[in-house]
Amino acid sequence: NGMASIWCIYCYLRKHQWNLQDHPLGAERTIENMMDYLVDTLTGADRMGVVGKAWWPFIKKCAIPLLHIIIGLFNDIDDHFLRRIEVDFAIKPEKELEAIAKLEAVVS
């Protein structure tokens, strides 16, 4: 299995290796040496989890979990947007407004 999620993002150990409590250190994974695995002759596990070119090649020492960063940023933006809609635009019934006011009085 050559999927990226089974590989350590810091070295070239597979999950069954890095998941061991006293595992040995694997070869350091850098942006430069990861690009060595992006050749057409390598497929699957031979690619060591490398699935594409680096988004930020100027970063030399680590592999950035880009999807997690994007998901986190999107979640923050989405949460903020939904809060703004709720506060500024949502029409609430009078009973809900009274309940919110009572809750705010208790919390304050």
Tab-separated table of N, CA and C in Angstrom:
chain	number	residue	atom	x	y	z
A	1	ASN	N	0.848	-1.173	0.000
A	1	ASN	CA	0.000	0.000	0.000
A	1	ASN	C	0.893	1.235	0.000
A	2	GLY	N	0.735	2.101	-0.960
A	2	GLY	CA	1.570	3.280	-1.044
A	2	GLY	C	0.876	4.560	-0.620
A	3	MET	N	-0.261	4.465	0.051
A	3	MET	CA	-0.988	5.667	0.439
A	3	MET	C	-0.172	6.505	1.406
A	4	ALA	N	-0.286	7.814	1.274
A	4	ALA	CA	0.512	8.747	2.068
A	4	ALA	C	0.236	8.621	3.561
A	5	SER	N	-0.944	8.220	3.965
A	5	SER	CA	-1.297	8.215	5.389
A	5	SER	C	-0.593	7.126	6.194
A	6	ILE	N	0.022	6.159	5.552
A	6	ILE	CA	0.702	5.118	6.332
A	6	ILE	C	2.146	5.478	6.629
A	7	TRP	N	2.642	6.551	6.037
A	7	TRP	CA	4.039	6.936	6.210
A	7	TRP	C	4.175	8.027	7.259
A	8	CYS	N	5.277	8.000	7.996
A	8	CYS	CA	5.600	9.076	8.931
A	8	CYS	C	5.873	10.345	8.109
A	9	ILE	N	5.399	11.500	8.578
A	9	ILE	CA	5.636	12.736	7.819
A	9	ILE	C	7.032	13.294	8.070
A	10	TYR	N	7.783	12.705	9.009
A	10	TYR	CA	9.129	13.189	9.319
A	10	TYR	C	10.237	12.271	8.804
A	11	CYS	N	9.895	11.001	8.544
A	11	CYS	CA	10.906	10.057	8.062
A	11	CYS	C	10.252	9.065	7.096
A	12	TYR	N	10.985	8.044	6.708
A	12	TYR	CA	10.468	7.073	5.735
A	12	TYR	C	10.036	5.758	6.371
A	13	LEU	N	9.591	5.811	7.621
A	13	LEU	CA	9.069	4.602	8.248
A	13	LEU	C	7.578	4.470	7.941
A	14	ARG	N	7.153	3.216	7.768
A	14	ARG	CA	5.730	2.936	7.562
A	14	ARG	C	5.049	2.854	8.921
A	15	LYS	N	3.727	2.931	8.927
A	15	LYS	CA	2.978	2.970	10.187
A	15	LYS	C	3.306	1.785	11.095
A	16	HIS	N	3.413	0.595	10.537
A	16	HIS	CA	3.702	-0.557	11.391
A	16	HIS	C	5.100	-0.470	12.008
A	17	GLN	N	5.971	0.392	11.459
A	17	GLN	CA	7.297	0.603	12.026
A	17	GLN	C	7.278	1.747	13.046
A	18	TRP	N	6.738	2.907	12.656
A	18	TRP	CA	6.759	4.048	13.567
A	18	TRP	C	5.751	3.941	14.684
A	19	ASN	N	4.831	3.010	14.582
A	19	ASN	CA	3.829	2.823	15.622
A	19	ASN	C	4.377	2.030	16.813
A	20	LEU	N	5.531	1.402	16.657
A	20	LEU	CA	6.156	0.656	17.744
A	20	LEU	C	6.736	1.619	18.763
A	21	GLN	N	6.653	1.276	20.032
A	21	GLN	CA	7.093	2.180	21.096
A	21	GLN	C	8.574	2.547	20.983
A	22	ASP	N	9.443	1.591	20.767
A	22	ASP	CA	10.887	1.850	20.698
A	22	ASP	C	11.416	1.686	19.276
A	23	HIS	N	10.744	2.274	18.316
A	23	HIS	CA	11.148	2.097	16.922
A	23	HIS	C	12.467	2.827	16.648
A	24	PRO	N	13.247	2.316	15.696
A	24	PRO	CA	14.480	3.012	15.317
A	24	PRO	C	14.139	4.281	14.536
A	25	LEU	N	15.074	5.202	14.485
A	25	LEU	CA	14.865	6.414	13.689
A	25	LEU	C	14.958	6.065	12.213
A	26	GLY	N	14.049	6.619	11.440
A	26	GLY	CA	14.080	6.406	10.004
A	26	GLY	C	14.893	7.504	9.326
A	27	ALA	N	15.152	7.318	8.051
A	27	ALA	CA	15.867	8.336	7.276
A	27	ALA	C	15.015	9.600	7.235
A	28	GLU	N	15.643	10.751	7.454
A	28	GLU	CA	14.911	12.017	7.506
A	28	GLU	C	14.200	12.294	6.182
A	29	ARG	N	12.959	12.713	6.282
A	29	ARG	CA	12.151	13.063	5.117
A	29	ARG	C	12.269	14.574	4.929
A	30	THR	N	12.868	14.989	3.833
A	30	THR	CA	12.955	16.410	3.501
A	30	THR	C	12.254	16.640	2.172
A	31	ILE	N	11.927	17.878	1.907
A	31	ILE	CA	11.275	18.201	0.634
A	31	ILE	C	12.170	17.781	-0.532
A	32	GLU	N	13.462	18.044	-0.402
A	32	GLU	CA	14.389	17.709	-1.496
A	32	GLU	C	14.433	16.211	-1.773
A	33	ASN	N	14.588	15.381	-0.709
A	33	ASN	CA	14.698	13.950	-0.989
A	33	ASN	C	13.344	13.313	-1.314
A	34	MET	N	12.253	13.951	-0.931
A	34	MET	CA	10.940	13.431	-1.325
A	34	MET	C	10.759	13.516	-2.836
A	35	MET	N	11.323	14.534	-3.452
A	35	MET	CA	11.166	14.701	-4.894
A	35	MET	C	11.853	13.586	-5.681
A	36	ASP	N	12.798	12.888	-5.045
A	36	ASP	CA	13.452	11.749	-5.697
A	36	ASP	C	12.467	10.611	-5.974
A	37	TYR	N	11.354	10.578	-5.256
A	37	TYR	CA	10.379	9.502	-5.409
A	37	TYR	C	9.267	9.848	-6.397
A	38	LEU	N	9.331	11.016	-7.006
A	38	LEU	CA	8.307	11.413	-7.981
A	38	LEU	C	8.738	11.127	-9.405
A	39	VAL	N	9.215	9.942	-9.637
A	39	VAL	CA	9.611	9.554	-10.987
A	39	VAL	C	8.580	8.558	-11.521
A	40	ASP	N	8.402	8.551	-12.823
A	40	ASP	CA	7.378	7.706	-13.444
A	40	ASP	C	7.628	6.210	-13.250
A	41	THR	N	8.870	5.812	-13.015
A	41	THR	CA	9.174	4.388	-12.880
A	41	THR	C	8.773	3.837	-11.518
A	42	LEU	N	8.487	4.708	-10.547
A	42	LEU	CA	8.078	4.249	-9.211
A	42	LEU	C	6.567	4.358	-9.061
A	43	THR	N	5.971	3.324	-8.483
A	43	THR	CA	4.528	3.343	-8.234
A	43	THR	C	4.259	2.742	-6.866
A	44	GLY	N	3.074	2.988	-6.343
A	44	GLY	CA	2.655	2.388	-5.083
A	44	GLY	C	3.598	2.662	-3.934
A	45	ALA	N	3.878	1.613	-3.163
A	45	ALA	CA	4.717	1.755	-1.979
A	45	ALA	C	6.144	2.175	-2.314
A	46	ASP	N	6.592	1.928	-3.536
A	46	ASP	CA	7.939	2.344	-3.923
A	46	ASP	C	8.087	3.870	-3.922
A	47	ARG	N	6.975	4.572	-3.951
A	47	ARG	CA	7.020	6.039	-3.907
A	47	ARG	C	7.140	6.560	-2.472
A	48	MET	N	7.135	5.678	-1.491
A	48	MET	CA	7.339	6.033	-0.078
A	48	MET	C	6.314	7.070	0.400
A	49	GLY	N	5.098	7.005	-0.111
A	49	GLY	CA	4.047	7.917	0.321
A	49	GLY	C	4.059	9.268	-0.356
A	50	VAL	N	5.001	9.513	-1.250
A	50	VAL	CA	5.076	10.798	-1.945
A	50	VAL	C	4.085	10.753	-3.108
A	51	VAL	N	3.121	11.675	-3.104
A	51	VAL	CA	2.074	11.633	-4.115
A	51	VAL	C	2.073	12.842	-5.050
A	52	GLY	N	2.863	13.855	-4.750
A	52	GLY	CA	2.891	15.031	-5.614
A	52	GLY	C	4.004	15.979	-5.237
A	53	LYS	N	4.206	16.980	-6.088
A	53	LYS	CA	5.248	17.968	-5.830
A	53	LYS	C	4.914	18.804	-4.610
A	54	ALA	N	5.938	19.347	-3.997
A	54	ALA	CA	5.767	20.173	-2.807
A	54	ALA	C	5.035	21.467	-3.150
A	55	TRP	N	4.097	21.854	-2.306
A	55	TRP	CA	3.402	23.125	-2.489
A	55	TRP	C	4.326	24.281	-2.134
A	56	TRP	N	5.140	24.074	-1.100
A	56	TRP	CA	6.053	25.118	-0.630
A	56	TRP	C	7.473	24.576	-0.654
A	57	PRO	N	8.133	24.508	-1.815
A	57	PRO	CA	9.458	23.889	-1.911
A	57	PRO	C	10.547	24.647	-1.157
A	58	PHE	N	10.297	25.882	-0.745
A	58	PHE	CA	11.296	26.638	0.009
A	58	PHE	C	11.421	26.138	1.445
A	59	ILE	N	10.470	25.323	1.920
A	59	ILE	CA	10.573	24.717	3.242
A	59	ILE	C	11.333	23.406	3.062
A	60	LYS	N	12.491	23.286	3.712
A	60	LYS	CA	13.385	22.161	3.442
A	60	LYS	C	13.283	21.006	4.430
A	61	LYS	N	12.843	21.232	5.649
A	61	LYS	CA	13.009	20.230	6.688
A	61	LYS	C	11.775	19.443	7.089
A	62	CYS	N	10.616	19.748	6.552
A	62	CYS	CA	9.462	18.969	6.997
A	62	CYS	C	8.443	18.839	5.878
A	63	ALA	N	7.580	17.871	6.058
A	63	ALA	CA	6.460	17.688	5.132
A	63	ALA	C	5.233	18.267	5.813
A	64	ILE	N	4.634	19.259	5.210
A	64	ILE	CA	3.490	19.932	5.811
A	64	ILE	C	2.215	19.171	5.471
A	65	PRO	N	1.437	18.803	6.477
A	65	PRO	CA	0.156	18.134	6.200
A	65	PRO	C	-0.847	19.155	5.669
A	66	LEU	N	-0.706	19.500	4.400
A	66	LEU	CA	-1.444	20.598	3.779
A	66	LEU	C	-2.955	20.449	3.911
A	67	LEU	N	-3.465	19.261	3.706
A	67	LEU	CA	-4.909	19.076	3.771
A	67	LEU	C	-5.449	19.450	5.146
A	68	HIS	N	-4.723	19.077	6.195
A	68	HIS	CA	-5.163	19.403	7.547
A	68	HIS	C	-5.149	20.908	7.779
A	69	ILE	N	-4.164	21.584	7.230
A	69	ILE	CA	-4.099	23.044	7.363
A	69	ILE	C	-5.294	23.679	6.660
A	70	ILE	N	-5.561	23.246	5.453
A	70	ILE	CA	-6.679	23.810	4.691
A	70	ILE	C	-8.006	23.526	5.382
A	71	ILE	N	-8.176	22.308	5.868
A	71	ILE	CA	-9.419	21.962	6.567
A	71	ILE	C	-9.579	22.830	7.805
A	72	GLY	N	-8.504	23.011	8.569
A	72	GLY	CA	-8.568	23.838	9.774
A	72	GLY	C	-8.912	25.276	9.455
A	73	LEU	N	-8.270	25.829	8.427
A	73	LEU	CA	-8.569	27.209	8.034
A	73	LEU	C	-10.015	27.332	7.569
A	74	PHE	N	-10.462	26.380	6.762
A	74	PHE	CA	-11.848	26.422	6.286
A	74	PHE	C	-12.820	26.345	7.460
A	75	ASN	N	-12.554	25.455	8.412
A	75	ASN	CA	-13.453	25.325	9.565
A	75	ASN	C	-13.524	26.621	10.350
A	76	ASP	N	-12.377	27.293	10.543
A	76	ASP	CA	-12.367	28.570	11.261
A	76	ASP	C	-13.179	29.624	10.513
A	77	ILE	N	-12.973	29.718	9.208
A	77	ILE	CA	-13.709	30.700	8.396
A	77	ILE	C	-15.198	30.384	8.405
A	78	ASP	N	-15.533	29.107	8.256
A	78	ASP	CA	-16.926	28.690	8.241
A	78	ASP	C	-17.601	28.985	9.577
A	79	ASP	N	-16.933	28.673	10.681
A	79	ASP	CA	-17.495	28.960	12.004
A	79	ASP	C	-17.745	30.457	12.177
A	80	HIS	N	-16.773	31.265	11.784
A	80	HIS	CA	-16.919	32.710	11.910
A	80	HIS	C	-18.085	33.214	11.047
A	81	PHE	N	-18.151	32.732	9.816
A	81	PHE	CA	-19.218	33.137	8.903
A	81	PHE	C	-20.586	32.776	9.477
A	82	LEU	N	-20.728	31.556	9.980
A	82	LEU	CA	-22.019	31.137	10.523
A	82	LEU	C	-22.388	31.937	11.762
A	83	ARG	N	-21.389	32.271	12.598
A	83	ARG	CA	-21.668	33.124	13.766
A	83	ARG	C	-22.142	34.507	13.332
A	84	ARG	N	-21.496	35.071	12.307
A	84	ARG	CA	-21.885	36.402	11.828
A	84	ARG	C	-23.312	36.370	11.284
A	85	ILE	N	-23.655	35.334	10.549
A	85	ILE	CA	-25.017	35.198	10.023
A	85	ILE	C	-26.000	35.122	11.185
A	86	GLU	N	-25.680	34.298	12.170
A	86	GLU	CA	-26.557	34.113	13.327
A	86	GLU	C	-26.761	35.433	14.071
A	87	VAL	N	-25.695	36.177	14.278
A	87	VAL	CA	-25.765	37.416	15.056
A	87	VAL	C	-26.385	38.563	14.250
A	88	ASP	N	-25.958	38.722	13.003
A	88	ASP	CA	-26.327	39.916	12.238
A	88	ASP	C	-27.560	39.772	11.351
A	89	PHE	N	-27.875	38.578	10.914
A	89	PHE	CA	-28.903	38.462	9.885
A	89	PHE	C	-30.073	37.542	10.230
A	90	ALA	N	-29.872	36.607	11.124
A	90	ALA	CA	-30.941	35.650	11.412
A	90	ALA	C	-32.100	36.345	12.123
A	91	ILE	N	-33.293	36.083	11.667
A	91	ILE	CA	-34.493	36.620	12.304
A	91	ILE	C	-34.935	35.610	13.347
A	92	LYS	N	-35.009	36.074	14.587
A	92	LYS	CA	-35.358	35.174	15.685
A	92	LYS	C	-36.736	35.552	16.224
A	93	PRO	N	-37.492	34.553	16.641
A	93	PRO	CA	-38.783	34.844	17.261
A	93	PRO	C	-38.570	35.549	18.614
A	94	GLU	N	-39.582	36.270	19.053
A	94	GLU	CA	-39.494	37.049	20.292
A	94	GLU	C	-39.132	36.178	21.501
A	95	LYS	N	-39.690	34.974	21.567
A	95	LYS	CA	-39.393	34.083	22.707
A	95	LYS	C	-37.911	33.706	22.735
A	96	GLU	N	-37.327	33.477	21.579
A	96	GLU	CA	-35.905	33.130	21.526
A	96	GLU	C	-35.051	34.318	21.966
A	97	LEU	N	-35.424	35.524	21.529
A	97	LEU	CA	-34.684	36.721	21.948
A	97	LEU	C	-34.758	36.909	23.460
A	98	GLU	N	-35.928	36.643	24.048
A	98	GLU	CA	-36.081	36.746	25.507
A	98	GLU	C	-35.213	35.698	26.206
A	99	ALA	N	-35.189	34.484	25.676
A	99	ALA	CA	-34.367	33.421	26.279
A	99	ALA	C	-32.884	33.767	26.199
A	100	ILE	N	-32.449	34.324	25.075
A	100	ILE	CA	-31.045	34.738	24.927
A	100	ILE	C	-30.709	35.828	25.931
A	101	ALA	N	-31.616	36.797	26.102
A	101	ALA	CA	-31.377	37.888	27.046
A	101	ALA	C	-31.276	37.347	28.472
A	102	LYS	N	-32.152	36.408	28.850
A	102	LYS	CA	-32.106	35.804	30.189
A	102	LYS	C	-30.798	35.034	30.384
A	103	LEU	N	-30.399	34.298	29.390
A	103	LEU	CA	-29.153	33.534	29.476
A	103	LEU	C	-27.953	34.460	29.634
A	104	GLU	N	-27.925	35.535	28.867
A	104	GLU	CA	-26.824	36.487	28.964
A	104	GLU	C	-26.789	37.142	30.335
A	105	ALA	N	-27.977	37.398	30.915
A	105	ALA	CA	-28.039	37.993	32.255
A	105	ALA	C	-27.485	37.027	33.299
A	106	VAL	N	-27.769	35.743	33.155
A	106	VAL	CA	-27.266	34.741	34.093
A	106	VAL	C	-25.769	34.571	33.962
A	107	VAL	N	-25.273	34.533	32.737
A	107	VAL	CA	-23.844	34.315	32.461
A	107	VAL	C	-23.025	35.531	32.884
A	108	SER	N	-23.569	36.730	32.726
A	108	SER	CA	-22.806	37.951	33.041
A	108	SER	C	-22.552	38.159	34.487
